[in-house]
Coordinates of C-alpha atoms in Angstrom, one line a residue:
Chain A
X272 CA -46.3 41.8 16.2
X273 CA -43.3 44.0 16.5
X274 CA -41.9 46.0 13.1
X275 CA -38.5 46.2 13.0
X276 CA -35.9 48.2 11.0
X277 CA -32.7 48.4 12.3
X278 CA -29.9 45.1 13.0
X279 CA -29.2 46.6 16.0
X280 CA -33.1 46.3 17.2
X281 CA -33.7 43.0 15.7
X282 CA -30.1 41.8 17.7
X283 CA -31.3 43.2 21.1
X284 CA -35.1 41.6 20.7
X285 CA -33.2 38.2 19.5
X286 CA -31.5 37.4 22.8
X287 CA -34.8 36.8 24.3
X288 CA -36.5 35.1 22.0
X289 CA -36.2 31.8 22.8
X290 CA -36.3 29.3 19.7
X291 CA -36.7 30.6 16.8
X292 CA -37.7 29.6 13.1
X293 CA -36.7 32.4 10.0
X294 CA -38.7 33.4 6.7
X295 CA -36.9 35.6 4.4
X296 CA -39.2 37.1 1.8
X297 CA -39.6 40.1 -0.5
X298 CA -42.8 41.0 0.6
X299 CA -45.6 41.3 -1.7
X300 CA -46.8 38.1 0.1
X301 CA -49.2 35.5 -1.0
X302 CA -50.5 31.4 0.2
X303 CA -47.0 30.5 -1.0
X304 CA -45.4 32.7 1.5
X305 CA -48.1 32.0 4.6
X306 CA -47.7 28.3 3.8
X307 CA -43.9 28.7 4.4
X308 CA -44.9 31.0 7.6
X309 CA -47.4 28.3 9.2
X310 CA -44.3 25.6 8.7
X311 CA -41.8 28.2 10.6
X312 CA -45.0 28.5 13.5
X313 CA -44.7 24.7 14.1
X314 CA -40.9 24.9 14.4
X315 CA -40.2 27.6 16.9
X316 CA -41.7 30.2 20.0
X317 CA -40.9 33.0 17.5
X318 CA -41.0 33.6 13.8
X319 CA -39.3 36.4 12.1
X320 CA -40.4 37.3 8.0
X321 CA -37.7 39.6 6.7
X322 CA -39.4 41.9 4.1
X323 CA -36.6 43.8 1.8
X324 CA -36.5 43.7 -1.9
X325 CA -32.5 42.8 -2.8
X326 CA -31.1 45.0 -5.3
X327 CA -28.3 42.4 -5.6
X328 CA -30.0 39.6 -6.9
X329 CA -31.9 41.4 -9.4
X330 CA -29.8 42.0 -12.9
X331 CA -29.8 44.8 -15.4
X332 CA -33.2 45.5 -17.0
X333 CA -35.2 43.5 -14.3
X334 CA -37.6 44.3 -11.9
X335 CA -36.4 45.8 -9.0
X336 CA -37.8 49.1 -9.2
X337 CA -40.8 47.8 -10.5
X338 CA -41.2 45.4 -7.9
X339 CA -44.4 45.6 -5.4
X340 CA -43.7 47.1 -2.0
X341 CA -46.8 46.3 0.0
X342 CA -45.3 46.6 3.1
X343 CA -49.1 47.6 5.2
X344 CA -50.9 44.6 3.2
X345 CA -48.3 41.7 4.3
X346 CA -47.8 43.3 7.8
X347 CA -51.8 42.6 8.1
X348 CA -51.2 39.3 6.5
X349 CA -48.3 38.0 8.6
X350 CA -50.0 39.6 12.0
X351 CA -52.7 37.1 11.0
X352 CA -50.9 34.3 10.7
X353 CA -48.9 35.4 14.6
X354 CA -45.4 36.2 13.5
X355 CA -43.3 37.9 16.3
X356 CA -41.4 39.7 14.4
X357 CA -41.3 41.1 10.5
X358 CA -37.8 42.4 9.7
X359 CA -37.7 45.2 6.8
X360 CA -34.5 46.9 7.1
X361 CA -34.1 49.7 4.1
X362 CA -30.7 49.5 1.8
X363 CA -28.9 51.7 3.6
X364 CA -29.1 49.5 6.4
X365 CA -28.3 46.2 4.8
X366 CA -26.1 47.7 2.6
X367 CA -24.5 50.7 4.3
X368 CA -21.4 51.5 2.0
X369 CA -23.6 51.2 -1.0
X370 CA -21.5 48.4 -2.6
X371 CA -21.4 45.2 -1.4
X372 CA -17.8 44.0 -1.1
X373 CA -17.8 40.7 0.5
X374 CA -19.9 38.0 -1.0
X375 CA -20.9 34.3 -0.7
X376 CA -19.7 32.9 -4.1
X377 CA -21.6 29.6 -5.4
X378 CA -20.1 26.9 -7.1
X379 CA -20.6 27.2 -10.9
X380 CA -24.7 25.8 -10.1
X381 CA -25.0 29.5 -10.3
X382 CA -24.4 29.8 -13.6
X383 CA -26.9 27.1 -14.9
X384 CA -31.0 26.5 -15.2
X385 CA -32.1 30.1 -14.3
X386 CA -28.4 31.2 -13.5
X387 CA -27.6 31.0 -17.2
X388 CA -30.4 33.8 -17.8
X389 CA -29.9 36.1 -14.4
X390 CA -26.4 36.2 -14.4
X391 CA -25.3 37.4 -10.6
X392 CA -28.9 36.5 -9.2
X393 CA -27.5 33.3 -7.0
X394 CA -24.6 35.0 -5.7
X395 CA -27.0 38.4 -4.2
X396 CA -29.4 35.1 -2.9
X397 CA -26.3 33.8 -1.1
X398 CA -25.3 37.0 0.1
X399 CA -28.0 38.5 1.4
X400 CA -29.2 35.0 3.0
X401 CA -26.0 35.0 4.8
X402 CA -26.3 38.3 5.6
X403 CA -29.4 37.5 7.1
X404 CA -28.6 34.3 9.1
X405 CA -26.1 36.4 10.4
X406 CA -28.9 38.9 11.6
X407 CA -31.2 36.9 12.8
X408 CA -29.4 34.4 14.0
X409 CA -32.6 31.8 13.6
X410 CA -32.7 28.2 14.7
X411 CA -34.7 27.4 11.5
X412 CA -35.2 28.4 8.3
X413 CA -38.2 28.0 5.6
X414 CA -37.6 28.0 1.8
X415 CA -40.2 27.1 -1.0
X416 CA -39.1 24.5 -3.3
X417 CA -41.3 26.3 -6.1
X418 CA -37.2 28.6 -6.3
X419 CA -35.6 24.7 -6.2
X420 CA -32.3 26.1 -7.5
X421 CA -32.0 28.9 -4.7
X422 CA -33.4 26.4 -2.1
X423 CA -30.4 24.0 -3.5
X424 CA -28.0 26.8 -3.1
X425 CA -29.3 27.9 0.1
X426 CA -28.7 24.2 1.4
X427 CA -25.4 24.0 0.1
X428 CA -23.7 27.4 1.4
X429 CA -25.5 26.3 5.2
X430 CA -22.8 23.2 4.9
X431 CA -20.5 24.5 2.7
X432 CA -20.2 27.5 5.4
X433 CA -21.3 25.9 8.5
X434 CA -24.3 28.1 9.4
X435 CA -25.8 26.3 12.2
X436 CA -29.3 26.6 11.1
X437 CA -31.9 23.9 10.2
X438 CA -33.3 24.4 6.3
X439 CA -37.1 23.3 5.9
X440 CA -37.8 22.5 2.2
X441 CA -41.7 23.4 1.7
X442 CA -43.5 22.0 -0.9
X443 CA -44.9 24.5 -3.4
X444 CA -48.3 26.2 -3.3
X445 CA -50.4 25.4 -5.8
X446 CA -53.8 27.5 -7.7
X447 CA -56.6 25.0 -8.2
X448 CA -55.5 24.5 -11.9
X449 CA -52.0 23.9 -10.6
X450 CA -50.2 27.0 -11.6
X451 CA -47.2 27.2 -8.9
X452 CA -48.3 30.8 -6.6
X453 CA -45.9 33.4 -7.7
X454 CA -45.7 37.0 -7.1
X455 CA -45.7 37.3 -10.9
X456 CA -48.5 35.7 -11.5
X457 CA -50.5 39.0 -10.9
X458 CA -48.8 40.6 -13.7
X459 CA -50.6 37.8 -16.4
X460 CA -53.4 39.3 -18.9
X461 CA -56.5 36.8 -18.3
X462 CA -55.8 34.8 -21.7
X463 CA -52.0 34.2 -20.1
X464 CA -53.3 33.3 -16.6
X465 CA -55.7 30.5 -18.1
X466 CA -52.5 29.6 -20.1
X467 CA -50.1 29.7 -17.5
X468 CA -51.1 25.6 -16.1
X469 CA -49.9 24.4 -18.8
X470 CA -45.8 24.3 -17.4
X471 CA -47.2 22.4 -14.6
X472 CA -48.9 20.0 -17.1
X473 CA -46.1 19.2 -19.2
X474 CA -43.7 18.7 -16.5
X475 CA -46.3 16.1 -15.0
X476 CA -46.5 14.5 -18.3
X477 CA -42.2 14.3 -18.4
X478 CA -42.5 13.1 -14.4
X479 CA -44.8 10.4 -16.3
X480 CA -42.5 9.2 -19.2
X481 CA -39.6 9.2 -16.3
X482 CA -42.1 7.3 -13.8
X483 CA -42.7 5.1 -16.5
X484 CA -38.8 4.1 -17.7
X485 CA -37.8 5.9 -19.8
X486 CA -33.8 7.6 -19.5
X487 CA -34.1 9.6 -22.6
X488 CA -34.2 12.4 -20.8
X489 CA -32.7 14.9 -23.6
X490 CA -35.9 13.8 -25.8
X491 CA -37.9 14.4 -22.7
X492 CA -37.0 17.9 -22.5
X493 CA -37.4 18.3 -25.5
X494 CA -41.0 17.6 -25.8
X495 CA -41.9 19.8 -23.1
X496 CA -39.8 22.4 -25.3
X497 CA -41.7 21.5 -27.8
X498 CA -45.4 22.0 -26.3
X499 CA -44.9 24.8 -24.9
X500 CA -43.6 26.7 -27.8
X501 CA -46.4 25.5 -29.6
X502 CA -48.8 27.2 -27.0
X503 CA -46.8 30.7 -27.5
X504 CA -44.7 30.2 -24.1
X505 CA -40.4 31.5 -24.9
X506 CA -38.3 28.5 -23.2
X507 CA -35.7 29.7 -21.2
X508 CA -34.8 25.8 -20.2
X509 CA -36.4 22.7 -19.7
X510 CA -34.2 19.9 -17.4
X511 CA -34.3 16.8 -15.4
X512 CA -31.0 17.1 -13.1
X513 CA -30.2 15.4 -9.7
X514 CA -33.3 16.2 -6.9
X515 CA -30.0 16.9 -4.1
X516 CA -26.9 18.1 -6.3
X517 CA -28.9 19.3 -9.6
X518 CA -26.1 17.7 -11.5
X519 CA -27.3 16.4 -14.9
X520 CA -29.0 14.0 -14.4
X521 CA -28.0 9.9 -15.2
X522 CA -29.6 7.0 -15.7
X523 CA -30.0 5.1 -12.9
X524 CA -30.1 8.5 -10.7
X525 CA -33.3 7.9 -8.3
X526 CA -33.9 11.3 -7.2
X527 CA -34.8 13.7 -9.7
X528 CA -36.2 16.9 -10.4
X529 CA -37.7 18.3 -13.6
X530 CA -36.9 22.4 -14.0
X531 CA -38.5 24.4 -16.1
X532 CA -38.8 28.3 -17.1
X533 CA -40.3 30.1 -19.6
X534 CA -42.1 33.6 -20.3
X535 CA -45.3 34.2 -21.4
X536 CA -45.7 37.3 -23.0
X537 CA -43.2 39.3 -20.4
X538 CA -43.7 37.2 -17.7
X539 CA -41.4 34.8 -16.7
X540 CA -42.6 31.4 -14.6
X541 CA -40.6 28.8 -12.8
X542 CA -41.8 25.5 -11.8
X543 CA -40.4 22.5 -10.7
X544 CA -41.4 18.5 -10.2
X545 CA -39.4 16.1 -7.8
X546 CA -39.8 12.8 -9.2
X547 CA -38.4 9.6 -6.6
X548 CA -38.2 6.4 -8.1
X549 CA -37.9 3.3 -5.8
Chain B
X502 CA -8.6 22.3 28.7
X503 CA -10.7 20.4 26.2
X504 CA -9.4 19.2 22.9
X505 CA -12.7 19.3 20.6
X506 CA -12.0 17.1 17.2
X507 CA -16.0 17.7 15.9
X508 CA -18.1 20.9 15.1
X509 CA -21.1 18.7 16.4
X510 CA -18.8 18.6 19.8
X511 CA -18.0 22.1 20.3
X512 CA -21.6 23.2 19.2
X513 CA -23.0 21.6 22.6
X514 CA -20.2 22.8 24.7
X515 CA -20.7 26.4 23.3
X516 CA -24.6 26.0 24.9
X517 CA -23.3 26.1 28.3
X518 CA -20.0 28.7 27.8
X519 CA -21.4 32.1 28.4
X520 CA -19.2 34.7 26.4
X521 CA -16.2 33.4 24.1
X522 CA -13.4 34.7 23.1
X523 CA -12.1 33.1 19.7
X524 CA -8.1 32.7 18.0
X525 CA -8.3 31.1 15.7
X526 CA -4.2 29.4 14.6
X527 CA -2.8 26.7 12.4
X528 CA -0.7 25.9 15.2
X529 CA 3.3 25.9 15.8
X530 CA 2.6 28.5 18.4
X531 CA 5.0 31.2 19.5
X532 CA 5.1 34.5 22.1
X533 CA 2.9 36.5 19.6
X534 CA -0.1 34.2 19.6
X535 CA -0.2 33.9 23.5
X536 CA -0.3 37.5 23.2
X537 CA -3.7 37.5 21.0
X538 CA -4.6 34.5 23.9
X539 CA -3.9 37.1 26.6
X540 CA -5.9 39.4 24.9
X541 CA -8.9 37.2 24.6
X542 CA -8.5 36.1 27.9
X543 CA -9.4 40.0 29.5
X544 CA -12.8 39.5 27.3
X545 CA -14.3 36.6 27.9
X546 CA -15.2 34.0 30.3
X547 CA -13.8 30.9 27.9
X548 CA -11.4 31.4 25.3
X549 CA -11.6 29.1 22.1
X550 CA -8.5 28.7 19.6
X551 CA -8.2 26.9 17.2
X552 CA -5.8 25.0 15.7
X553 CA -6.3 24.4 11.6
X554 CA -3.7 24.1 8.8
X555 CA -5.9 25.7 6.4
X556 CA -5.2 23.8 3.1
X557 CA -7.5 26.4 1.3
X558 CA -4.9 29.8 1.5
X559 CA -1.9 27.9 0.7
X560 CA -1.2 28.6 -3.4
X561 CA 0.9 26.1 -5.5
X562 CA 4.5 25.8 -4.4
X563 CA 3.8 27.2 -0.5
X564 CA 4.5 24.7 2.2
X565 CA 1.1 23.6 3.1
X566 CA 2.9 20.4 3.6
X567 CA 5.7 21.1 5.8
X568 CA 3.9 23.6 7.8
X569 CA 4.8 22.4 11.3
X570 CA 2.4 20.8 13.1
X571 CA 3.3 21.2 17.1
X572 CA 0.0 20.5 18.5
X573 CA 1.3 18.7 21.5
X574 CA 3.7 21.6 22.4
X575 CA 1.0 24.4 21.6
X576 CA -1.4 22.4 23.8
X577 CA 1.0 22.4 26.7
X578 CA 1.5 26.2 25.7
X579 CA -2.4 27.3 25.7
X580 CA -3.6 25.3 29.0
X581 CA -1.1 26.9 30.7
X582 CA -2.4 30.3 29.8
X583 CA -6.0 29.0 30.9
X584 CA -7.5 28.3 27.5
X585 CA -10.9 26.4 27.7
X586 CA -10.7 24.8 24.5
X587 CA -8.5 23.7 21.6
X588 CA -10.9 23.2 18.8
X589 CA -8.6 21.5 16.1
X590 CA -10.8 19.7 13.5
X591 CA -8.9 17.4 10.5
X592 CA -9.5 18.0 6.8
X593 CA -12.6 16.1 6.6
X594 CA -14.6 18.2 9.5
X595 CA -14.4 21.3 7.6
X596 CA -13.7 20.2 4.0
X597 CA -16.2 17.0 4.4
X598 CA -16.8 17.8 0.2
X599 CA -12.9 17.7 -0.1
X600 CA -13.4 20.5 -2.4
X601 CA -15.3 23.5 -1.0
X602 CA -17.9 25.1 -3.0
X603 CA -19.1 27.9 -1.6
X604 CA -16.5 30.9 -0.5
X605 CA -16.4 34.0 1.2
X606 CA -14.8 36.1 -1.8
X607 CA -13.5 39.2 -0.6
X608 CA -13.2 42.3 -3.0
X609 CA -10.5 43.4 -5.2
X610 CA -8.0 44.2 -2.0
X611 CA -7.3 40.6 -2.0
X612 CA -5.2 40.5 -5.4
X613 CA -3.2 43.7 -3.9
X614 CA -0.2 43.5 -1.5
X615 CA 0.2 40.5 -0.4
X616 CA -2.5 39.2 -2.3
X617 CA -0.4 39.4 -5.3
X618 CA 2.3 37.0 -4.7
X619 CA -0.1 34.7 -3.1
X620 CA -3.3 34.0 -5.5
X621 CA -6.4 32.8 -3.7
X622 CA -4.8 33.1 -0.1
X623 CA -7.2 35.7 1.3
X624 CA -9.8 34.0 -0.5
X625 CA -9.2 30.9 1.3
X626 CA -8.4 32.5 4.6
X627 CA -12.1 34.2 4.4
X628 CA -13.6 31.2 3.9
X629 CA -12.2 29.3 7.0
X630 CA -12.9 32.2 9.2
X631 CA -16.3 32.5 7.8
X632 CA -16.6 29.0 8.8
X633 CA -15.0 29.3 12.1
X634 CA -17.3 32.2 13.3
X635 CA -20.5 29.8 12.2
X636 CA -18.8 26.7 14.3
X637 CA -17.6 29.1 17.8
X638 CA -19.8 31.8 17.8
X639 CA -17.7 33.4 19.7
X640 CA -18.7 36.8 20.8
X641 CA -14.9 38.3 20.2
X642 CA -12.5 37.1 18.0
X643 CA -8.5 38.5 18.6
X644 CA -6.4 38.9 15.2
X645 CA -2.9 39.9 14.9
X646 CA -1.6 43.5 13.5
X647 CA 1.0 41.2 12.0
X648 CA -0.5 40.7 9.5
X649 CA -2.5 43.8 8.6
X650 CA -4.2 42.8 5.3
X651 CA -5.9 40.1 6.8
X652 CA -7.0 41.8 9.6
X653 CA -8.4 44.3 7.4
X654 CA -9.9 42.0 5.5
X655 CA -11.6 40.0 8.2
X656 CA -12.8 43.1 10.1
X657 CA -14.2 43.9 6.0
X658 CA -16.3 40.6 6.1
X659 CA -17.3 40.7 9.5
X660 CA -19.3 44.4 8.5
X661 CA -20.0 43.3 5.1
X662 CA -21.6 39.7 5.7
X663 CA -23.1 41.3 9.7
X664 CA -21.3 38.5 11.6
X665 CA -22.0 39.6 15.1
X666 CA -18.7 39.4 16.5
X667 CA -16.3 41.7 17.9
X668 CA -12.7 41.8 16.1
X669 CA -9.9 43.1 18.4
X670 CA -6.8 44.1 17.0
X671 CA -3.8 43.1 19.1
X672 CA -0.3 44.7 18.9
X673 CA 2.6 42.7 16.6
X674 CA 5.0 41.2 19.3
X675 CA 8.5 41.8 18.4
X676 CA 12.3 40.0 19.1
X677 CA 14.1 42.8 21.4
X678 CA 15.8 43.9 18.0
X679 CA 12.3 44.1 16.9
X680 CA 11.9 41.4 14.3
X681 CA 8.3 41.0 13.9
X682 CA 7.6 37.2 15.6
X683 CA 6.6 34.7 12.7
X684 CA 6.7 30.9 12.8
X685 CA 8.6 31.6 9.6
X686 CA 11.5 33.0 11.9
X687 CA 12.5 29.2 12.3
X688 CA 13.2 29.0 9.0
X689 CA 16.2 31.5 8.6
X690 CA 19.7 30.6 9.2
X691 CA 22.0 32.4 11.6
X692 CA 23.0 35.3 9.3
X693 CA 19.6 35.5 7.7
X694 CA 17.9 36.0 11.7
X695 CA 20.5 38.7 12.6
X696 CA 19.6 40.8 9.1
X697 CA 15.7 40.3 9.3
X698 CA 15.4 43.1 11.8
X699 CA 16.3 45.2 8.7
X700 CA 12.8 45.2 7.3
X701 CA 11.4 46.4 10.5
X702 CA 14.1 49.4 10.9
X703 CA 13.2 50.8 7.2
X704 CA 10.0 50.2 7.9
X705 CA 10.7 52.8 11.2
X706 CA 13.0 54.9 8.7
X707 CA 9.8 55.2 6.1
X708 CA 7.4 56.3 8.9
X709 CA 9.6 59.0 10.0
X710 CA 10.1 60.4 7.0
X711 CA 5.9 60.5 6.7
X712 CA 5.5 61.7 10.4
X713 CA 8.2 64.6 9.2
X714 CA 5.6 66.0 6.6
X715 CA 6.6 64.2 3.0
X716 CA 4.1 63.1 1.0
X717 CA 6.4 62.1 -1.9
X718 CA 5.0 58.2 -0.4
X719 CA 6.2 56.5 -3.9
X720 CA 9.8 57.7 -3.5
X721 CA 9.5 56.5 0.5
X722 CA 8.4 53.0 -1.1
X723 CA 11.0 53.0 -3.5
X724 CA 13.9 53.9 -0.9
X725 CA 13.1 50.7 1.6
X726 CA 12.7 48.5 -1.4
X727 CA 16.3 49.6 -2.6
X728 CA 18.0 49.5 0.9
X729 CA 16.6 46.3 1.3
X730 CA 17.6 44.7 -1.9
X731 CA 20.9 46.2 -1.2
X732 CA 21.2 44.3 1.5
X733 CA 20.5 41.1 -0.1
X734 CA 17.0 40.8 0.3
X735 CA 14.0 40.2 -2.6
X736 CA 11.7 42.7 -2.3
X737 CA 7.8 41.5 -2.9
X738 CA 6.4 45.2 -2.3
X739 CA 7.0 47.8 0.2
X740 CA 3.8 50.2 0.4
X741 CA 2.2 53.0 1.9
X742 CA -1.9 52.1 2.6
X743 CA -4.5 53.9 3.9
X744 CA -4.6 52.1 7.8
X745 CA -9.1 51.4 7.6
X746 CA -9.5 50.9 3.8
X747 CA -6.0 49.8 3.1
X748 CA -6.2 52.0 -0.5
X749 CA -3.6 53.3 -1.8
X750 CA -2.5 56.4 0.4
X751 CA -3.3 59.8 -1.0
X752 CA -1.5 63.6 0.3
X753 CA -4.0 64.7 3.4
X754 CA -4.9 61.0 5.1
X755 CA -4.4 61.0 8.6
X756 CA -4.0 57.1 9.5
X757 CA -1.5 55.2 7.3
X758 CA 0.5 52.4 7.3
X759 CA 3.4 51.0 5.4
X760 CA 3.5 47.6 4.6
X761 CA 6.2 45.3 3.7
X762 CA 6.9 41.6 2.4
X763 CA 10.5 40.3 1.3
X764 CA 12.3 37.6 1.0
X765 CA 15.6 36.3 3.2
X766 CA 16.7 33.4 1.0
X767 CA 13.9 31.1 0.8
X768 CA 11.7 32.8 3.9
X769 CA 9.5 35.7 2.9
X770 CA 8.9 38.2 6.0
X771 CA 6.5 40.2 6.4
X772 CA 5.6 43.5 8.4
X773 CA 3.9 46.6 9.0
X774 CA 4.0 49.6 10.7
X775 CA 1.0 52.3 11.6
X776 CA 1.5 55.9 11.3
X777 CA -1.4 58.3 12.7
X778 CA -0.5 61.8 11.9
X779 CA -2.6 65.0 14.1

């Protein structure tokens, strides 16, 4: 497995390669990730994981310079799993003049669900995914639907743009008690990580009422509002929207998806449910 | 030559076309863009243009409508200068959505200059091109001095957003009395065509005074916008730039240029003119 830092490198190993299927990642790697590693192996002679934590989707008074750089671990990881090729250009070489000037814009999606609390966020996604199409130049490309919203985005700004690139959709990784994997789940105190299922749970239970009927899907919400406040959790949003546009959702829509985030303690979790009825 | 209507067409004959040289046009060619043809000819083993009216940089009130639309005659013109294909997609292969979500949005230079008088214009022109480099992937792409800003721009979002393309700058053709060529040329009357060289003399009159040593560059500005409006003309802007960053031109930079837009009657010209100082 080849480390490599520089676009020019990765450009010069690229016309050799053959077919080849694209992970981009922040490092700090977990099942979710290898999951979404062992879909690009099936796809492609080559993968390529890009590892590189992007100042530019992360907004005042998150994470970024708290987030884990484990570069050693997840190079062991991903030479496991036989990746070709694990990109981890630093900032200066993804984003030489400092500031990024040009940027992939979203439609106003990227202002809504978790848009509405990380303003910016979807627009440093789209850039720096662009950016990195452009780099890698991959037939393929594999993104968890546990970020549904950025995987929506992602999909839209391949067509929207006309990046010739195939998008896999994998389905989300799962702990036995069915907490979605998340590189934030390492930062939850044992009484929040034996918490943390319960998202999962109520969204099941509003897949239910939807499986079973019902169109009230305000007072749906709601209830999974409701329970989780209950249990401690701060609700950043609860919503059923359309499964391909995330529009809000109507009745009589057949493709649906039920988002949810809320923190726990200072820990915020995402999760998501498709729900297809016939 | 090929005429290619689809994306999904000219993707499968770009498998097979070695290295490609890209114009992209809207068509209603003239001498100056067989000259950007030339130049992508010397580069390339198959030259791509394209031929779009791109509804998306035309503002309210500009003549999206009545642009011409020649491509018989420009077809005739580019297979006789060896062109492999003519890649002219309608509305609904690049703007399948009708409305297009997801832009290339360039920084603040695009509300400047030309920018000004023509809201979203560089936004939209962005867009398409990001889009066009996505459907060729060419390995060169040839853009006109003519107009400067865009170049700048596009050679701005090609580093920014790491398209791998090269961007070749080609020379502005010019009349013999050195009107800059424009399809909006057709468009002026008898009397208007023998005055529109005026804008490119002052232009020559501006860079003088420069090359002589003054850096009093606002009162340069404001002497071409006065001997122009003296002569009957409406003056948009008339500005001294910094030639790589197009900023605003400070005492001690080496490459400039002056830039111009005005109006003959209903026809707004515009021009430019580079000035490298030792």
């Amino acid at each position: 497995m080849q480390i490599i830092h520089t676009v020019k490198e990765l450009r010069e190993w690229r016309k050799t390669a053959g077919k080849v299927a694209f992970v981009p990642t922040m490092g700090n790697l977990h099942e979710g990730h290898l999951a979404l590693v062992r879909e690009a192996k099936k796809r492609a002679d080559n993968v390529v994981v890009s590892i590189f934590v992007n100042r530019l989707q992360f907004g005042q008074g998150e994470d970024f310079d708290k987030y884990p750089r484990t570069l050693q671990q997840d190079a062991g990881k991903l030479a496991d799993e036989g990746v070709a090729v694990v990109f981890t250009p630093d900032e200066k070489e993804l984003y030489p003049n400092v500031e990024q000037r040009y940027n992939v814009e979203p439609p106003h999606l990227q202002n809504e669900l978790c848009g509405k609390f990380r303003p910016g966020h979807f627009r440093g996604v789209a850039t720096v995914v662009g950016k990195l199409f452009n780099i890698v130049k991959a037939d393929v490309a594999c993104f968890g639907k546990k970020d549904y919203q950025q995987l929506t985005i992602i999909k839209g700004l391949v067509e929207d743009l006309n990046f010739d690139i195939e998008i896999v959709p994998v389905d989300t990784g799962r702990a036995s008690d069915g907490l979605a994997l998340s590189s934030r789940n390492q930062y939850l105190s044992k009484t929040e990580r034996a918490e943390a299922p319960r998202l999962y749970r109520e969204l099941q239970k509003a897949a239910e009422a939807v499986r079973s009927g019902s169109v009230a899907y305000l007072q749906i919400e709601k209830e999974v509002v409701r329970s989780l406040s209950e249990a401690g959790w701060t609700v950043d949003y609860v919503e059923i929207r359309h499964a391909q546009t995330l529009e809000v959702a109507r009745a009589g829509d057949t493709e649906l998806v039920i988002l949810g985030a809320a923190r726990l303690g200072n820990t915020r979790l995402i999760d998501n449910l498709e729900v297809l009825l016939s």
